Coordinates of C-alpha atoms in Angstrom, one line a residue:
Chain A
X1 CA 0.0 0.0 0.0
X2 CA 1.3 3.4 -0.9
X3 CA -0.1 6.7 0.3
X4 CA -0.1 8.6 -3.0
X5 CA -3.3 9.6 -4.8
X6 CA -2.1 8.0 -8.0
X7 CA -1.7 4.7 -6.3
X8 CA -5.1 4.9 -4.7
X9 CA -6.6 5.7 -8.1
X10 CA -4.8 2.7 -9.7
X11 CA -6.0 0.2 -7.1
X12 CA -9.6 1.4 -6.9
X13 CA -10.9 -1.0 -9.6
X14 CA -9.3 -4.0 -7.8
X15 CA -10.6 -2.9 -4.4
X16 CA -14.0 -2.3 -5.9
X17 CA -14.2 -5.8 -7.3
X18 CA -13.0 -7.3 -4.0
X19 CA -9.8 -8.7 -5.5
X20 CA -7.3 -7.4 -2.9
X21 CA -7.0 -10.2 -0.3
X22 CA -4.2 -8.7 1.7
X23 CA -2.4 -5.3 2.1
X24 CA 1.2 -4.8 3.1
X25 CA 2.1 -1.5 4.9
X26 CA 5.5 0.0 5.6
X27 CA 4.4 1.4 8.9
X28 CA 7.8 3.0 9.7
X29 CA 7.6 5.3 6.7
X30 CA 4.8 7.1 8.7
X31 CA 6.6 7.2 12.1
X32 CA 6.2 10.7 13.4
X33 CA 3.8 11.7 10.6
X34 CA 0.0 11.8 10.7
X35 CA -1.9 9.3 8.6
X36 CA -4.7 10.7 6.4
X37 CA -8.1 9.5 7.5
X38 CA -8.8 7.5 4.3
X39 CA -5.5 5.6 4.8
X40 CA -6.2 4.8 8.5
X41 CA -9.7 3.6 7.5
X42 CA -8.3 1.3 4.8
X43 CA -5.5 -0.1 6.9
X44 CA -7.7 -0.5 10.0
X45 CA -10.3 -2.4 7.9
X46 CA -7.6 -4.9 6.6
X47 CA -6.1 -5.2 10.1
X48 CA -9.6 -6.0 11.6
X49 CA -10.0 -8.7 9.1
X50 CA -6.5 -10.3 9.7
X51 CA -5.3 -9.2 6.3
X52 CA -2.6 -6.6 7.1
X53 CA 1.2 -7.3 6.9
X54 CA 3.9 -5.1 8.4
X55 CA 7.0 -4.3 6.3
X56 CA 9.8 -2.4 8.0
X57 CA 12.3 -0.3 6.2
X58 CA 14.5 1.5 8.7
X59 CA 15.4 -0.9 11.5
X60 CA 18.8 -1.9 10.0
X61 CA 19.4 -5.5 11.0
X62 CA 23.2 -5.4 10.7
X63 CA 24.2 -2.1 12.1
X64 CA 27.2 -3.0 14.2
X65 CA 26.3 -0.5 17.0
X66 CA 23.2 -0.6 19.1
X67 CA 22.0 3.0 19.4
X68 CA 19.0 4.9 20.5
X69 CA 17.8 4.9 16.9
X70 CA 17.1 1.2 17.0
X71 CA 15.6 1.5 20.5
X72 CA 13.3 4.3 19.4
X73 CA 12.3 2.3 16.3
X74 CA 11.3 -0.7 18.5
X75 CA 9.4 1.5 20.9
X76 CA 7.4 3.0 18.0
X77 CA 6.9 -0.4 16.6
X78 CA 5.3 -1.5 19.9
X79 CA 3.0 1.5 19.8
X80 CA 2.0 0.7 16.2
X81 CA 1.3 -2.9 17.0
X82 CA -0.8 -1.9 20.1
X83 CA -2.8 0.3 17.9
X84 CA -3.2 -2.0 14.8
X85 CA -3.1 -5.7 14.3
X86 CA -0.6 -7.1 11.8
X87 CA -0.4 -10.7 10.7
X88 CA 3.4 -10.6 10.7
X89 CA 6.3 -8.2 10.4
X90 CA 9.3 -8.2 8.0
X91 CA 12.6 -6.3 7.6
X92 CA 15.3 -6.2 5.0
X93 CA 18.7 -7.8 4.9
X94 CA 21.6 -5.4 5.1
X95 CA 22.9 -2.4 7.1
X96 CA 22.4 1.3 7.1
X97 CA 24.5 3.1 9.7
X98 CA 24.9 6.7 8.6
X99 CA 23.9 9.7 10.6
X100 CA 20.6 10.2 8.8
X101 CA 18.9 6.9 9.4
X102 CA 16.0 7.7 7.1
X103 CA 18.2 8.4 4.1
X104 CA 20.4 5.3 4.2
X105 CA 20.6 2.5 1.7
X106 CA 21.0 -1.0 2.9
X107 CA 24.3 -2.6 1.9
X108 CA 25.0 -6.3 2.1
X109 CA 27.2 -7.7 4.8
X110 CA 29.4 -10.8 4.3
X111 CA 28.6 -14.0 6.0
X112 CA 30.9 -14.1 9.1
X113 CA 30.3 -15.3 12.6
X114 CA 30.3 -11.8 13.9
X115 CA 27.9 -10.3 11.3
X116 CA 25.6 -13.3 11.9
X117 CA 25.7 -12.8 15.6
X118 CA 24.7 -9.1 15.3
X119 CA 21.9 -9.9 12.8
X120 CA 20.5 -12.6 15.1
X121 CA 20.7 -10.2 18.1
X122 CA 18.8 -7.5 16.2
X123 CA 16.2 -9.9 14.9
X124 CA 15.7 -11.4 18.4
X125 CA 15.0 -7.9 19.8
X126 CA 12.5 -7.3 17.0
X127 CA 10.8 -10.6 17.8
X128 CA 10.7 -9.7 21.5
X129 CA 8.9 -6.4 20.7
X130 CA 5.9 -8.1 18.9
X131 CA 3.7 -11.2 19.2
X132 CA 3.6 -12.1 15.6
X133 CA 6.0 -14.0 13.3
X134 CA 9.1 -12.2 12.1
X135 CA 10.6 -12.4 8.6
X136 CA 13.5 -11.1 6.5
X137 CA 13.5 -10.1 2.8
X138 CA 16.4 -10.9 0.5
X139 CA 18.4 -7.9 -0.8
X140 CA 18.6 -7.0 -4.5
X141 CA 22.0 -5.4 -4.3
X142 CA 25.1 -7.5 -4.3
X143 CA 28.7 -6.5 -4.7
X144 CA 29.8 -9.8 -6.1
X145 CA 28.7 -13.2 -7.2
X146 CA 29.8 -14.5 -3.7
X147 CA 27.2 -12.2 -2.1
X148 CA 24.5 -13.7 -4.4
X149 CA 25.5 -17.2 -3.7
X150 CA 25.7 -16.9 0.1
X151 CA 22.6 -14.9 0.8
X152 CA 20.3 -17.9 1.0
X153 CA 22.5 -19.7 3.4
X154 CA 23.0 -16.4 5.4
X155 CA 19.3 -15.8 5.7
X156 CA 18.6 -19.4 6.7
X157 CA 21.1 -19.1 9.6
X158 CA 19.9 -15.7 10.5
X159 CA 16.3 -16.7 11.1
X160 CA 16.9 -20.2 12.6
X161 CA 17.0 -19.1 16.3
X162 CA 13.7 -17.2 16.1
X163 CA 11.8 -19.6 13.9
X164 CA 11.6 -16.7 11.4
X165 CA 10.5 -16.8 7.8
X166 CA 11.6 -15.3 4.5
X167 CA 10.2 -13.0 1.9
X168 CA 11.4 -14.2 -1.5
X169 CA 11.5 -11.0 -3.6
X170 CA 11.6 -12.3 -7.2
X171 CA 12.5 -9.0 -8.7
X172 CA 15.5 -8.8 -6.4
X173 CA 16.6 -12.2 -7.7
X174 CA 15.9 -11.0 -11.2
X175 CA 18.3 -8.1 -10.6
X176 CA 21.0 -10.6 -9.5
X177 CA 20.2 -12.9 -12.3
X178 CA 20.7 -10.1 -14.9
X179 CA 23.7 -8.4 -13.2
X180 CA 25.7 -11.6 -12.6
X181 CA 24.3 -13.7 -15.5
X182 CA 23.0 -16.5 -13.5
X183 CA 19.7 -18.3 -14.1
X184 CA 16.9 -17.2 -11.8
X185 CA 16.0 -20.7 -10.8
X186 CA 19.7 -21.4 -9.9
X187 CA 19.6 -18.5 -7.4
X188 CA 16.1 -19.5 -6.1
X189 CA 17.3 -23.0 -5.3
X190 CA 20.0 -21.5 -3.0
X191 CA 17.3 -20.3 -0.6
X192 CA 15.6 -22.5 2.1
X193 CA 12.3 -22.4 0.2
X194 CA 10.4 -24.1 3.0
X195 CA 11.0 -20.9 5.0
X196 CA 9.3 -18.7 2.4
X197 CA 6.0 -17.3 3.7
X198 CA 5.7 -14.4 1.3
X199 CA 6.7 -13.6 -2.3
X200 CA 7.3 -10.1 -3.6
X201 CA 6.8 -9.1 -7.2
X202 CA 7.7 -5.8 -8.8
X203 CA 9.3 -4.1 -11.8
X204 CA 12.4 -2.0 -12.0
X205 CA 14.7 -0.2 -14.5
X206 CA 17.9 -0.4 -16.4
X207 CA 20.9 1.7 -15.6
X208 CA 23.6 2.4 -18.2
X209 CA 26.8 0.5 -17.5
X210 CA 29.7 2.6 -16.2
X211 CA 32.0 0.4 -18.3
X212 CA 30.2 0.1 -21.6
X213 CA 28.9 -3.4 -20.6
X214 CA 25.4 -4.7 -20.3
X215 CA 23.1 -2.3 -18.4
X216 CA 22.6 -2.9 -14.7
X217 CA 19.2 -3.9 -13.5
X218 CA 17.9 -1.9 -10.5
X219 CA 15.0 -2.6 -8.2
X220 CA 13.3 0.7 -8.6
X221 CA 9.6 -0.4 -8.3
X222 CA 8.6 1.9 -11.0
X223 CA 7.6 -0.3 -13.9
X224 CA 5.6 -3.4 -14.9
X225 CA 6.6 -6.9 -13.7
X226 CA 9.0 -8.3 -16.3
X227 CA 7.9 -11.4 -18.3
X228 CA 10.8 -13.4 -16.9
X229 CA 9.4 -13.0 -13.4
X230 CA 5.8 -13.9 -14.6
X231 CA 7.3 -16.9 -16.3
X232 CA 9.1 -18.1 -13.2
X233 CA 6.2 -17.5 -10.8
X234 CA 4.3 -20.7 -11.3
X235 CA 7.3 -22.8 -10.5
X236 CA 8.2 -20.6 -7.5
X237 CA 4.7 -21.0 -6.1
X238 CA 5.0 -24.8 -6.3
X239 CA 8.5 -24.7 -4.7
X240 CA 7.5 -22.7 -1.6
X241 CA 5.3 -25.1 0.3
X242 CA 4.6 -22.8 3.2
X243 CA 3.8 -19.7 1.1
X244 CA 0.9 -17.6 2.4
X245 CA 1.1 -14.3 0.7
X246 CA 2.0 -12.8 -2.7
X247 CA 2.5 -9.0 -2.8
X248 CA 3.0 -6.7 -5.7
X249 CA 5.1 -3.7 -4.9
X250 CA 4.9 -0.4 -6.9
X251 CA 5.9 3.1 -5.9
X252 CA 2.8 5.3 -5.7
X253 CA 4.0 8.3 -7.7
X254 CA 5.0 6.1 -10.7
X255 CA 1.3 5.4 -11.6
X256 CA 0.7 8.8 -12.9
X257 CA -0.9 8.1 -16.3
X258 CA -4.0 6.0 -17.3
X259 CA -1.8 3.8 -19.4
X260 CA 0.5 2.9 -16.5
X261 CA -2.6 2.3 -14.3
X262 CA -4.0 0.0 -16.9
X263 CA -0.7 -1.9 -17.1
X264 CA -0.6 -2.2 -13.3
X265 CA -4.1 -3.5 -13.4
X266 CA -3.1 -6.1 -16.1
X267 CA -0.2 -7.2 -14.0
X268 CA -2.4 -7.7 -10.9
X269 CA -4.8 -9.8 -12.9
X270 CA -2.0 -11.8 -14.6
X271 CA -0.6 -12.7 -11.1
X272 CA -4.1 -13.4 -9.7
X273 CA -4.7 -15.8 -12.7
X274 CA -1.4 -17.6 -12.1
X275 CA -2.3 -18.0 -8.4
X276 CA -5.8 -19.3 -9.1
X277 CA -4.6 -22.2 -11.3
X278 CA -1.7 -23.1 -9.0
X279 CA -1.9 -25.3 -5.9
X280 CA -1.2 -22.2 -3.7
X281 CA -2.4 -21.8 -1.1
X282 CA -2.1 -25.4 0.0
X283 CA -4.7 -25.1 2.8
X284 CA -2.2 -26.0 5.5
X285 CA -0.6 -23.1 7.3
X286 CA 2.7 -23.6 9.1
X287 CA 2.9 -22.2 12.6
X288 CA 5.8 -19.8 13.1
X289 CA 6.4 -20.0 16.8
X290 CA 7.9 -17.1 18.8
X291 CA 10.9 -18.3 20.7
X292 CA 11.2 -17.2 24.3
X293 CA 14.8 -16.4 25.3
X294 CA 16.6 -14.6 28.0
X295 CA 17.3 -11.0 27.4
X296 CA 21.0 -10.0 27.1
X297 CA 23.1 -7.0 26.4
X298 CA 23.0 -5.9 22.7
X299 CA 25.9 -7.2 20.7
X300 CA 28.2 -4.6 19.2
X301 CA 31.4 -4.7 17.2
X302 CA 33.3 -1.5 16.9
X303 CA 35.7 -2.7 14.2
X304 CA 32.7 -3.7 12.0
X305 CA 31.0 -0.4 12.8
X306 CA 34.1 1.5 11.6
X307 CA 34.2 -0.6 8.5
X308 CA 30.5 0.0 7.7
X309 CA 31.0 3.7 8.2
X310 CA 34.2 3.8 6.1
X311 CA 32.5 1.8 3.3
X312 CA 29.5 4.0 3.1
X313 CA 31.7 7.1 3.1
X314 CA 34.1 5.9 0.4
X315 CA 31.2 4.9 -1.8
X316 CA 29.6 8.3 -1.3
X317 CA 32.9 10.2 -2.0
X318 CA 34.0 10.2 -5.6
X319 CA 36.5 7.4 -5.4
X320 CA 37.2 5.2 -8.4
X321 CA 35.9 1.6 -8.3
X322 CA 39.5 0.4 -8.3
X323 CA 40.5 2.5 -5.3
X324 CA 37.5 1.1 -3.4
X325 CA 38.7 -2.4 -4.3
X326 CA 42.2 -1.5 -3.0
X327 CA 40.9 -0.4 0.4
X328 CA 41.8 -2.7 3.3
X329 CA 39.0 -4.2 5.4
X330 CA 38.8 -7.1 7.8
X331 CA 35.1 -8.0 7.3
X332 CA 34.5 -6.7 3.8
X333 CA 36.4 -8.1 0.8
X334 CA 36.2 -5.4 -1.8
X335 CA 39.0 -7.0 -3.8
X336 CA 36.5 -9.5 -4.9
X337 CA 33.8 -7.0 -5.8
X338 CA 32.5 -6.3 -9.3
X339 CA 33.6 -2.8 -10.4
X340 CA 30.2 -2.4 -12.1
X341 CA 28.4 -3.0 -8.8
X342 CA 30.7 -0.7 -6.9
X343 CA 29.8 2.1 -9.4
X344 CA 26.1 1.1 -9.0
X345 CA 26.4 1.4 -5.2
X346 CA 28.0 4.8 -5.6
X347 CA 25.1 5.9 -7.8
X348 CA 22.5 4.6 -5.4
X349 CA 24.1 6.2 -2.4
X350 CA 24.4 9.5 -4.2
X351 CA 20.7 9.3 -5.0
X352 CA 19.7 8.7 -1.4
X353 CA 22.4 10.9 0.1
X354 CA 22.7 9.6 3.6
X355 CA 24.7 12.5 4.9
Chain H
X1 CA -13.4 -9.3 0.8
X2 CA -15.7 -6.4 0.5
X3 CA -14.3 -3.0 1.5
X4 CA -17.0 -1.0 3.4
X5 CA -18.8 1.7 1.4
X6 CA -17.6 4.4 3.7
X7 CA -13.9 3.5 3.2
X8 CA -14.4 3.2 -0.5
X9 CA -16.1 6.6 -0.6
X10 CA -13.0 8.2 1.1
X11 CA -10.7 6.4 -1.4
X12 CA -12.7 7.6 -4.3
X13 CA -12.6 11.1 -3.0
X14 CA -8.8 10.9 -2.8
X15 CA -8.6 9.4 -6.2
X16 CA -10.8 12.0 -7.8
X17 CA -9.4 15.0 -6.2
X18 CA -5.9 13.8 -6.8
X19 CA -5.0 15.5 -3.6
X20 CA -1.5 15.3 -2.5
X21 CA -1.2 13.0 0.4
X22 CA 2.3 13.8 1.4
X23 CA 2.8 13.1 5.1
X24 CA 2.1 16.1 7.4
X25 CA 4.4 16.6 10.3
X26 CA 2.7 16.4 13.7
X27 CA 4.1 19.7 14.6
X28 CA 1.7 22.6 15.3
X29 CA 2.7 25.8 13.7
X30 CA 2.8 28.7 16.2
X31 CA 0.7 31.6 15.3
X32 CA 2.2 35.0 16.0
X33 CA -0.4 37.4 17.2
X34 CA 1.9 40.3 17.7
X35 CA 2.5 42.9 15.1
X36 CA 5.9 42.7 13.6
X37 CA 8.1 45.6 14.4
X38 CA 9.7 47.2 11.5
X39 CA 13.0 45.5 11.0
X40 CA 16.2 47.4 10.6
X41 CA 18.0 47.3 7.3
X42 CA 19.4 43.8 6.7
X43 CA 23.0 43.2 7.6
X44 CA 24.8 41.0 5.2
X45 CA 25.9 37.7 6.9
X46 CA 27.7 34.7 5.7
X47 CA 25.4 32.4 3.6
X48 CA 24.0 29.5 5.6
X49 CA 23.8 26.1 4.1
X50 CA 20.9 23.7 4.8
X51 CA 22.1 20.7 6.8
X52 CA 19.5 18.0 7.2
X53 CA 19.0 17.0 10.9
X54 CA 19.7 13.5 12.0
X55 CA 16.7 11.4 11.0
X56 CA 14.9 14.0 8.9
X57 CA 13.0 12.5 6.0
X58 CA 13.8 14.5 2.9
X59 CA 11.3 14.7 0.1
X60 CA 12.2 11.9 -2.2
X61 CA 9.0 11.6 -4.2
X62 CA 7.8 8.6 -2.2
X63 CA 10.6 6.3 -3.4
X64 CA 11.8 3.6 -1.2
X65 CA 15.5 2.6 -0.8
X66 CA 14.8 -0.5 1.2
X67 CA 15.6 -3.1 -1.4
X68 CA 19.1 -1.8 -1.8
X69 CA 18.7 -1.3 -5.6
X70 CA 16.2 1.5 -5.7

């Protein structure tokens, strides 16, 4: 769900014909701001009917320091969940640790015992704050093919202590598939598919290569769902046996013409049609049980924090991709990173300007 | 699932009016009731640069960075 009038206008026909079974809402994009009445009315209606999902953006699961920002975020989360019922809550893989928390971009972290420990700690605190299942979404951005290949394993380890679940974002996988020339199914199979409770679908855009190569695929949520994703969806539905929800994501302000609204409507119906002829939902719902555990002090790692800060800064500053690759880190391995993806990270960080 | 008529009516109103639904800060504007005194001639000072405060949400056209590739 997006709060823009264009988005409301685009989804009116499918709301009117009672086709929208579930809504997902990024509640933290409205922390500290007032919801318009029409939005509250719609979200409350879906919440009262057990059809509202919470999707966090700004918690930052892998920030190596535990600060008042995360504490405040959790406090506001508790307030939101007291006020409105969500079926579950999800966050994104990655870290954002710059001063302006709301302007950051999540960057991937390598699989390491320390990064895993920090991610598990943050996820546990998130689970302690709510009484609903907690999940994590795969990240679109990867610096290297190693990032792509290890994300499934990393996510599986990350959620195991809390009996968490995954969002499998197929457009994020499509980005990796295009940018690293790997078949989508090959990447999908690297994920623990029995842990997938939700699938995300969306469109994106192409960015010109900085090196005269193939364009880079970006997850900008501003276009129709590519055919490649529509083609892979039936198989993905059959592979994810505990799947409960399929969500289409689209930025509200990008539905600003009748033609775009019609194409969005067509996408919705296409996906609905695929779901209707599939075996999803299976009828059996897996229980995702909250794990009780003793509270402990937040885990922090100053070296990792300094590296996260340094990495964000050198990507923001106008360094060449080669000079980024030459930087020495303990946790990050920039020497193995793809220059094209370093240049892409620089562009994304410039766009969101976290400073 | 049928969305209640009242909720649909409010959505229709938003859609038709095309009203901007940008978030409104929960900060009340103070209203000055005193008459402004005539200000003395402006004195030139060094130009100030806007620095976003920690955790300010800048206008980004509603885009979302969360996927990491936005």
